[in-house]
Amino acid sequence: MLNVAIIGAGAISSAHIEGYLQFPKRCKIVAVADSFEGKAQAKIDKHQLDAKAITSYQELLQEDIDVVSVCTPPYTHAPITVDFLQAGKHVIVEKPMASSLQECDAMNAAALANNKVLSVIAQNRFKTPMMKLHSILQEELIGKIVHAQVDSFWWRGHCYYDLWWRGTWEKEGGGCTLNHAVHHIDALLWMMGKPSEVQAFMGNVSHDNAEVEDISIAMLRYPSGALAGITSSVVHHGEEQQLIFQGSKARVSAPWRVTASHSQPHGFPENNPELEELIQSRYDTLPDVTYESHVGQIDNVLTAIETGTGVLIDGDSGRSTLELIVGIYKSASTGEKVTFPISPEDPFYTREGIQQHAIHFYEKKVSVDQFQDRPITMGSEFK
Ligand SMILES: NC(=O)c1ccc[n+]([C@@H]2O[C@H](COP(=O)([O-])OP(=O)(O)OC[C@H]3O[C@@H](n4cnc5c(N)ncnc54)[C@H](O)[C@@H]3O)[C@@H](O)[C@H]2O)c1
């Protein structure tokens, strides 16, 4: 039986708590910490946990705890994660892994040195349409990938950025590219690998209470010659999120759709129903995921701890996602094309460097301690 602690009792912590509660024979939540007085106890009451509430997570470092979920704002992810890894605990940290590559490197070094599991939340991978799309791409049924289109379309109202930690480079670490598109960028890298270079623009078109961007458009080039485009946004009504992969033989996507063309003698397209049926029948035979979203990732981490196997989304994966995001910020802020990898000497490697060099759009003028505890939405189910 693994003892679990939840650090940060805000909006996303319920997804972690409900996830652990699915596995009562494997783990038990013994503590909830939140620096805001009363929030940890309110969460314990809400989920009827037999756990203690504390305000300072440091009190838990010496306690009999095996796994910690870090559900605090981005600027706290690295110090809290490193503290718990060094105290010999396994850590699941919410996205984004951190807001700089320097912090990611410190987190990965702490996991390695202490031989502990570090997993970064990317719950979309544990959704049936994503898992199946990944398998189809791995099998190379669509031929060589030549283009990917990533629409990370979200919508958030102006007051979204009034929350105390949102909307600043210092605390949120970035805008929609870091905090929303992180999900789709993780999926893109998982499915298509790392690009070699990026050129990007970003803007703030609707949230004049935020230093950070509310839209960015990035163009990626891959070593294979393939191109990809990522639009990250919190100004898109309807939140029509999708990833579309164009292969030399067919097109597939999440939400799932397959289309295949072949050439007529004069080069114009003709539908290829045989290939479409082949890919569709393969898709239909792939299994559904057993546990969806956060529950799936928590199951994956518990299994890794119980059996000594690896996790699906580790610290290297979280770092790769952040590297691409930092590349987008650097390109959009400097106007230059950015080639990967980003070296430790690069001004955008550190938090301080990003804060100094990234475009600051507006001053954050309003700051509220907390919103009313309402359910949050977490993006598309890709159905
Ligand atoms: N995976 C997802 O789909 C998803 C969705 C929403 C948020 N998130 C991520 O989860 C994290 C938290 O977001 P949220 O929406 O729950 O924010 P929130 O503000 O609702 O909750 C964060 C909580 O952390 C507490 N906190 C801050 N610093 C602390 C510290 N040092 N020690 C203990 N508690 C501390 C705050 O008091 C607050 O209650 C962010 O990184 C965010 O990007 C992920």
Coordinates of C-alpha atoms and ligand atoms in Angstrom, one line a residue:
M1 CA 0.0 0.0 0.0
L2 CA 1.5 3.3 -1.1
N3 CA 1.0 6.4 1.0
V4 CA 0.1 9.5 -1.1
A5 CA 0.3 13.3 -0.4
I6 CA -1.3 16.0 -2.5
I7 CA 0.4 19.3 -2.6
G8 CA -1.8 22.2 -3.7
A9 CA -5.6 21.8 -3.1
G10 CA -6.9 23.9 -5.9
A11 CA -8.9 23.2 -9.1
I12 CA -6.8 20.3 -10.6
S13 CA -6.1 18.5 -7.3
S14 CA -9.6 16.8 -7.5
A15 CA -8.5 15.0 -10.7
H16 CA -5.6 13.5 -8.8
I17 CA -7.6 12.7 -5.6
E18 CA -10.3 11.0 -7.7
G19 CA -7.6 9.1 -9.6
Y20 CA -6.0 7.7 -6.5
L21 CA -9.4 6.9 -5.0
Q22 CA -10.0 4.5 -8.0
F23 CA -7.2 2.2 -6.5
P24 CA -8.0 1.8 -2.8
K25 CA -6.1 -1.5 -2.6
R26 CA -2.9 0.1 -4.0
C27 CA -2.7 3.5 -2.3
K28 CA -4.1 5.8 0.3
I29 CA -4.1 9.6 0.5
V30 CA -2.7 10.4 3.9
A31 CA -2.0 14.2 3.6
V32 CA -3.1 17.3 1.6
A33 CA -1.1 20.5 1.8
D34 CA -2.0 24.0 0.7
S35 CA -0.3 27.2 1.7
F36 CA -3.7 29.0 1.7
E37 CA -5.2 28.4 5.1
G38 CA -8.3 26.2 5.1
K39 CA -8.0 24.9 1.5
A40 CA -6.5 21.6 2.3
Q41 CA -9.1 20.8 4.9
A42 CA -11.9 21.9 2.5
K43 CA -10.6 19.4 -0.1
I44 CA -10.4 16.6 2.5
D45 CA -14.0 17.3 3.5
K46 CA -15.2 17.4 -0.1
H47 CA -13.7 14.0 -1.0
Q48 CA -14.2 12.6 2.5
L49 CA -10.6 11.6 2.9
D50 CA -9.0 10.2 6.0
A51 CA -6.0 12.5 5.7
K52 CA -4.3 15.3 7.5
A53 CA -4.4 19.0 6.3
I54 CA -1.2 21.1 6.5
T55 CA -0.1 24.5 5.1
S56 CA 3.6 23.8 4.7
Y57 CA 4.6 20.9 2.5
Q58 CA 8.0 20.8 4.1
E59 CA 6.4 19.1 7.1
L60 CA 5.9 16.0 4.9
L61 CA 9.5 15.5 3.7
Q62 CA 10.4 13.3 6.6
E63 CA 7.0 11.4 6.8
D64 CA 6.1 7.9 5.6
I65 CA 5.0 9.0 2.2
D66 CA 5.7 7.1 -1.1
V67 CA 4.1 9.2 -3.8
V68 CA 3.5 13.0 -4.1
S69 CA 1.2 14.8 -6.6
V70 CA 2.4 18.3 -7.1
C71 CA -0.7 20.4 -8.1
T72 CA 0.6 23.9 -7.4
P73 CA 1.3 26.8 -9.9
P74 CA 4.1 26.3 -12.4
Y75 CA 6.7 28.5 -10.7
T76 CA 6.7 26.1 -7.7
H77 CA 6.9 22.8 -9.6
A78 CA 10.7 22.6 -9.6
P79 CA 11.5 23.4 -6.0
I80 CA 8.7 21.2 -4.6
T81 CA 9.5 18.3 -6.9
V82 CA 13.2 18.4 -6.2
D83 CA 12.6 18.6 -2.4
F84 CA 10.4 15.5 -2.5
L85 CA 12.7 13.5 -4.8
Q86 CA 15.6 14.3 -2.6
A87 CA 13.5 13.1 0.4
G88 CA 13.1 9.7 -1.4
K89 CA 9.5 10.1 -2.7
H90 CA 8.1 9.4 -6.1
V91 CA 6.6 12.5 -7.8
I92 CA 3.8 13.1 -10.2
V93 CA 4.0 16.8 -11.2
E94 CA 1.2 18.7 -13.0
K95 CA 1.9 20.3 -16.4
P96 CA 3.9 22.2 -17.4
M97 CA 6.8 20.4 -15.9
A98 CA 8.4 23.8 -15.0
S99 CA 8.8 27.1 -16.7
S100 CA 12.5 26.7 -17.7
L101 CA 14.9 24.0 -19.0
Q102 CA 17.2 24.7 -16.1
E103 CA 14.5 23.7 -13.7
C104 CA 13.6 20.6 -15.8
D105 CA 17.3 19.5 -15.7
A106 CA 17.4 19.9 -11.9
M107 CA 14.2 17.8 -11.5
N108 CA 15.5 15.1 -13.8
A109 CA 18.9 15.0 -12.0
A110 CA 17.1 14.7 -8.6
A111 CA 15.0 11.8 -9.9
L112 CA 18.1 10.0 -11.3
A113 CA 20.2 10.6 -8.2
N114 CA 17.5 9.3 -5.9
N115 CA 16.3 6.5 -8.2
K116 CA 12.7 7.7 -7.9
V117 CA 9.9 7.9 -10.5
L118 CA 9.2 11.4 -11.9
S119 CA 6.1 11.6 -14.2
V120 CA 4.8 14.8 -15.8
I121 CA 1.0 15.0 -16.3
A122 CA -0.1 14.7 -19.9
Q123 CA -3.4 13.0 -19.4
N124 CA -4.5 13.3 -23.0
R125 CA -2.3 10.4 -23.9
F126 CA -4.6 8.2 -21.8
K127 CA -7.5 8.8 -24.0
T128 CA -8.6 6.1 -26.5
P129 CA -8.5 8.2 -29.7
M130 CA -5.0 9.5 -28.8
M131 CA -3.7 6.0 -27.9
K132 CA -5.1 4.5 -31.0
L133 CA -3.8 7.3 -33.3
H134 CA -0.4 6.9 -31.8
S135 CA -0.4 3.1 -32.6
I136 CA -1.6 3.8 -36.2
L137 CA 1.3 6.3 -36.7
Q138 CA 3.8 3.8 -35.2
E139 CA 2.7 1.2 -37.7
E140 CA 3.5 3.7 -40.5
L141 CA 0.2 2.8 -42.3
I142 CA -0.1 6.3 -43.6
G143 CA 3.4 6.3 -45.2
K144 CA 6.0 9.0 -44.4
I145 CA 4.5 11.9 -42.3
V146 CA 4.8 15.1 -44.4
H147 CA 2.8 17.5 -42.4
A148 CA 1.1 17.9 -39.0
Q149 CA -1.5 20.5 -38.0
V150 CA -2.0 21.1 -34.3
D151 CA -5.0 23.2 -33.3
S152 CA -4.7 23.9 -29.6
F153 CA -7.8 26.0 -29.6
W154 CA -9.2 27.0 -26.2
W155 CA -11.3 29.9 -24.9
R156 CA -10.8 31.7 -21.6
G157 CA -12.5 34.9 -20.4
H158 CA -10.7 38.1 -19.4
C159 CA -11.0 37.4 -15.7
Y160 CA -9.2 34.1 -16.1
Y161 CA -5.9 36.0 -15.8
D162 CA -7.1 37.8 -12.6
L163 CA -6.1 34.7 -10.5
W164 CA -3.0 35.7 -8.5
W165 CA -0.5 33.4 -10.2
R166 CA -1.8 33.6 -13.8
G167 CA -0.8 36.0 -16.5
T168 CA 2.8 36.7 -15.4
W169 CA 6.1 35.4 -16.8
E170 CA 7.4 35.0 -13.3
K171 CA 4.6 32.8 -11.8
E172 CA 2.6 31.3 -14.7
G173 CA 5.8 31.1 -16.8
G174 CA 4.0 31.8 -20.0
G175 CA 0.5 32.0 -21.5
C176 CA -1.5 29.6 -23.6
T177 CA 1.5 28.0 -25.4
L178 CA 2.9 26.8 -22.1
N179 CA -0.2 26.2 -20.1
H180 CA -2.8 25.0 -22.6
A181 CA -1.0 23.9 -25.8
V182 CA 1.4 21.9 -23.6
H183 CA -1.1 19.0 -23.9
H184 CA -1.1 19.0 -27.7
I185 CA 2.6 19.7 -28.0
D186 CA 3.3 16.7 -25.8
A187 CA 1.0 14.6 -28.1
L188 CA 2.7 16.0 -31.2
L189 CA 6.2 15.1 -29.9
W190 CA 5.0 11.6 -28.8
M191 CA 3.6 10.9 -32.3
M192 CA 6.1 12.6 -34.6
G193 CA 9.3 13.2 -32.6
K194 CA 11.3 16.3 -32.2
P195 CA 11.6 19.1 -34.8
S196 CA 14.9 20.6 -35.7
E197 CA 13.8 24.2 -35.9
V198 CA 10.9 26.6 -35.2
Q199 CA 9.8 30.1 -36.4
A200 CA 6.9 31.6 -34.4
F201 CA 4.7 34.7 -33.7
M202 CA 2.8 35.4 -30.6
G203 CA 0.3 38.1 -29.5
N204 CA -2.1 39.1 -26.8
V205 CA -5.3 40.0 -28.6
S206 CA -8.0 39.8 -25.8
H207 CA -6.5 39.7 -22.3
D208 CA -5.1 43.1 -21.4
N209 CA -4.7 41.9 -17.8
A210 CA -1.8 39.6 -18.7
E211 CA 1.9 40.0 -19.5
V212 CA 1.8 36.7 -21.4
E213 CA 0.5 35.7 -24.8
D214 CA -3.1 34.5 -25.5
I215 CA -2.3 33.3 -29.0
S216 CA 0.8 32.0 -30.8
I217 CA 1.4 30.4 -34.2
A218 CA 4.5 28.3 -34.7
M219 CA 6.0 26.7 -37.8
L220 CA 8.2 23.6 -37.3
R221 CA 10.6 21.9 -39.6
Y222 CA 11.6 18.2 -39.0
P223 CA 14.9 16.5 -39.8
S224 CA 13.0 14.5 -42.4
G225 CA 11.9 17.6 -44.2
A226 CA 8.3 17.4 -42.9
L227 CA 6.7 20.6 -41.7
A228 CA 4.2 21.2 -38.9
G229 CA 2.1 24.1 -37.6
I230 CA 0.9 24.7 -34.0
T231 CA -1.7 27.3 -33.2
S232 CA -2.0 27.8 -29.4
S233 CA -4.9 30.0 -28.3
V234 CA -7.3 30.9 -25.6
V235 CA -9.4 33.1 -27.9
H236 CA -11.1 30.4 -30.0
H237 CA -14.8 30.0 -29.3
G238 CA -15.9 26.3 -29.4
E239 CA -12.4 25.0 -28.5
E240 CA -12.2 22.8 -31.6
Q241 CA -9.0 21.0 -30.7
Q242 CA -7.4 18.6 -33.2
L243 CA -4.2 17.0 -34.4
I244 CA -4.1 16.1 -38.1
F245 CA -1.2 14.1 -39.6
Q246 CA -0.8 14.0 -43.4
G247 CA 1.2 11.0 -44.6
S248 CA 2.4 10.2 -48.1
K249 CA -0.4 7.7 -48.4
A250 CA -3.2 8.9 -46.1
R251 CA -4.4 11.4 -43.5
V252 CA -5.4 10.5 -39.9
S253 CA -6.3 12.6 -37.0
A254 CA -7.6 13.0 -33.4
P255 CA -10.7 13.3 -33.4
W256 CA -10.4 10.2 -35.6
R257 CA -10.9 10.4 -39.3
V258 CA -9.0 8.6 -42.1
T259 CA -8.8 9.8 -45.7
A260 CA -6.6 8.3 -48.4
S261 CA -5.9 9.5 -51.9
H262 CA -3.9 8.1 -54.7
S263 CA -3.0 9.7 -58.0
Q264 CA -4.8 9.5 -61.3
P265 CA -2.5 9.4 -64.4
H266 CA -2.7 13.2 -64.6
G267 CA -1.8 13.8 -61.0
F268 CA -5.2 14.7 -59.7
P269 CA -6.5 12.8 -56.6
E270 CA -8.7 9.8 -56.5
N271 CA -10.1 8.3 -53.3
N272 CA -8.3 5.1 -52.1
P273 CA -11.1 3.1 -50.3
E274 CA -8.9 0.0 -49.9
L275 CA -6.3 1.8 -47.8
E276 CA -9.0 3.7 -45.9
E277 CA -10.6 0.4 -45.0
L278 CA -7.3 -1.2 -44.0
I279 CA -6.4 1.6 -41.7
Q280 CA -10.0 1.8 -40.3
S281 CA -10.1 -1.9 -39.6
R282 CA -6.7 -1.7 -37.8
Y283 CA -8.0 1.2 -35.8
D284 CA -11.2 -0.7 -34.8
T285 CA -9.2 -3.7 -33.6
L286 CA -7.0 -1.6 -31.2
P287 CA -8.1 -1.8 -27.6
D288 CA -9.7 1.1 -25.7
V289 CA -7.7 2.4 -22.8
T290 CA -8.8 0.9 -19.5
Y291 CA -8.4 4.0 -17.4
E292 CA -8.9 7.4 -19.0
S293 CA -7.1 10.7 -18.4
H294 CA -5.6 11.4 -14.9
V295 CA -6.8 8.0 -13.7
G296 CA -4.8 6.3 -16.5
Q297 CA -1.6 8.2 -15.7
I298 CA -1.9 7.5 -12.0
D299 CA -2.4 3.8 -12.8
N300 CA 0.7 4.0 -15.0
V301 CA 2.8 5.5 -12.2
L302 CA 1.5 3.2 -9.5
T303 CA 2.3 0.2 -11.8
A304 CA 5.8 1.6 -12.4
I305 CA 6.5 1.9 -8.7
E306 CA 5.0 -1.6 -8.0
T307 CA 6.9 -3.4 -10.7
G308 CA 10.0 -1.3 -11.3
T309 CA 9.0 -0.6 -14.9
G310 CA 9.2 2.8 -16.7
V311 CA 6.4 5.4 -16.9
L312 CA 4.8 6.5 -20.2
I313 CA 5.5 10.2 -19.5
D314 CA 8.7 10.8 -17.7
G315 CA 10.9 13.8 -17.0
D316 CA 12.7 13.6 -20.3
S317 CA 9.4 13.8 -22.1
G318 CA 8.2 16.8 -20.0
R319 CA 11.6 18.5 -20.8
S320 CA 11.2 17.9 -24.5
T321 CA 7.8 19.5 -24.5
L322 CA 9.2 22.5 -22.6
E323 CA 12.1 22.8 -25.0
L324 CA 9.8 23.2 -28.0
I325 CA 7.7 25.8 -26.0
V326 CA 10.8 27.7 -25.0
G327 CA 11.8 27.7 -28.7
I328 CA 8.5 29.2 -29.6
Y329 CA 8.9 31.9 -27.0
K330 CA 12.4 32.7 -28.1
S331 CA 11.5 32.9 -31.8
A332 CA 8.4 35.0 -31.2
S333 CA 10.2 37.3 -28.9
T334 CA 13.4 37.8 -30.9
G335 CA 11.9 37.4 -34.4
E336 CA 14.6 34.8 -35.2
K337 CA 14.4 31.2 -36.3
V338 CA 15.4 28.9 -33.4
T339 CA 17.3 25.6 -33.9
F340 CA 17.3 22.8 -31.4
P341 CA 18.7 21.9 -28.9
I342 CA 18.6 25.0 -26.7
S343 CA 21.9 25.1 -24.9
P344 CA 22.4 25.9 -21.2
E345 CA 24.3 29.1 -22.4
D346 CA 21.1 30.3 -24.2
P347 CA 19.4 33.3 -22.5
F348 CA 16.1 31.4 -22.7
Y349 CA 17.5 28.4 -20.7
T350 CA 16.7 30.0 -17.3
R351 CA 13.6 31.4 -15.7
E352 CA 15.4 34.8 -15.3
G353 CA 16.4 34.8 -18.9
I354 CA 12.9 34.1 -20.1
Q355 CA 11.5 36.8 -17.8
Q356 CA 14.0 39.3 -19.1
H357 CA 13.8 38.5 -22.8
A358 CA 10.2 37.4 -23.5
I359 CA 7.7 39.9 -24.9
H360 CA 5.6 41.4 -22.0
F361 CA 2.3 42.4 -23.5
Y362 CA 0.3 44.1 -20.6
E363 CA 0.7 44.8 -17.0
K364 CA -1.3 42.5 -14.6
K365 CA -3.4 45.0 -12.8
V366 CA -5.9 42.8 -11.0
S367 CA -5.1 39.9 -8.7
V368 CA -7.6 37.7 -6.8
D369 CA -6.6 35.1 -4.2
Q370 CA -9.0 32.4 -5.4
F371 CA -12.1 31.9 -7.5
Q372 CA -15.2 30.1 -6.2
D373 CA -14.6 26.3 -6.2
R374 CA -16.3 25.5 -9.6
P375 CA -15.6 22.5 -11.9
I376 CA -13.0 23.2 -14.6
T377 CA -12.9 21.9 -18.1
M378 CA -9.8 20.2 -19.4
G379 CA -10.2 20.3 -23.2
S380 CA -11.3 17.9 -25.9
E381 CA -12.1 14.2 -25.5
F382 CA -11.1 13.8 -29.2
K383 CA -14.3 11.9 -29.9
Ligands
LIG1 N1 -3.8 18.6 -16.5 C1 -4.7 19.6 -16.7 O1 -5.6 19.5 -17.5 C2 -4.7 20.8 -15.8 C3 -5.8 21.6 -15.7 C4 -5.7 22.7 -14.8 C5 -4.6 23.1 -14.2 N2 -3.4 22.3 -14.4 C6 -2.2 22.6 -13.7 O2 -2.3 22.4 -12.3 C7 -1.5 23.3 -11.6 C8 -2.4 24.0 -10.6 O3 -3.5 24.6 -11.3 P1 -4.9 24.9 -10.6 O4 -5.8 25.3 -11.7 O5 -5.3 23.7 -9.7 O6 -4.5 26.1 -9.7 P2 -5.2 26.6 -8.3 O7 -4.8 28.0 -8.1 O8 -6.7 26.3 -8.4 O9 -4.6 25.7 -7.2 C9 -3.2 25.7 -6.9 C10 -3.1 25.6 -5.4 O10 -1.8 25.5 -5.0 C11 -1.6 26.2 -3.7 N3 -0.2 26.6 -3.6 C12 0.5 27.5 -4.2 N4 1.8 27.4 -3.8 C13 1.9 26.4 -2.9 C14 2.9 25.9 -2.1 N5 4.2 26.3 -2.2 N6 2.6 24.9 -1.2 C15 1.3 24.4 -1.1 N7 0.3 24.9 -1.9 C16 0.6 25.9 -2.7 C17 -2.5 27.4 -3.9 O11 -2.9 28.0 -2.6 C18 -3.7 26.8 -4.6 O12 -4.7 26.4 -3.8 C19 -0.9 24.3 -12.6 O13 0.4 23.9 -13.0 C20 -1.8 24.1 -13.8 O14 -1.2 24.4 -15.1 C21 -3.5 21.2 -15.1

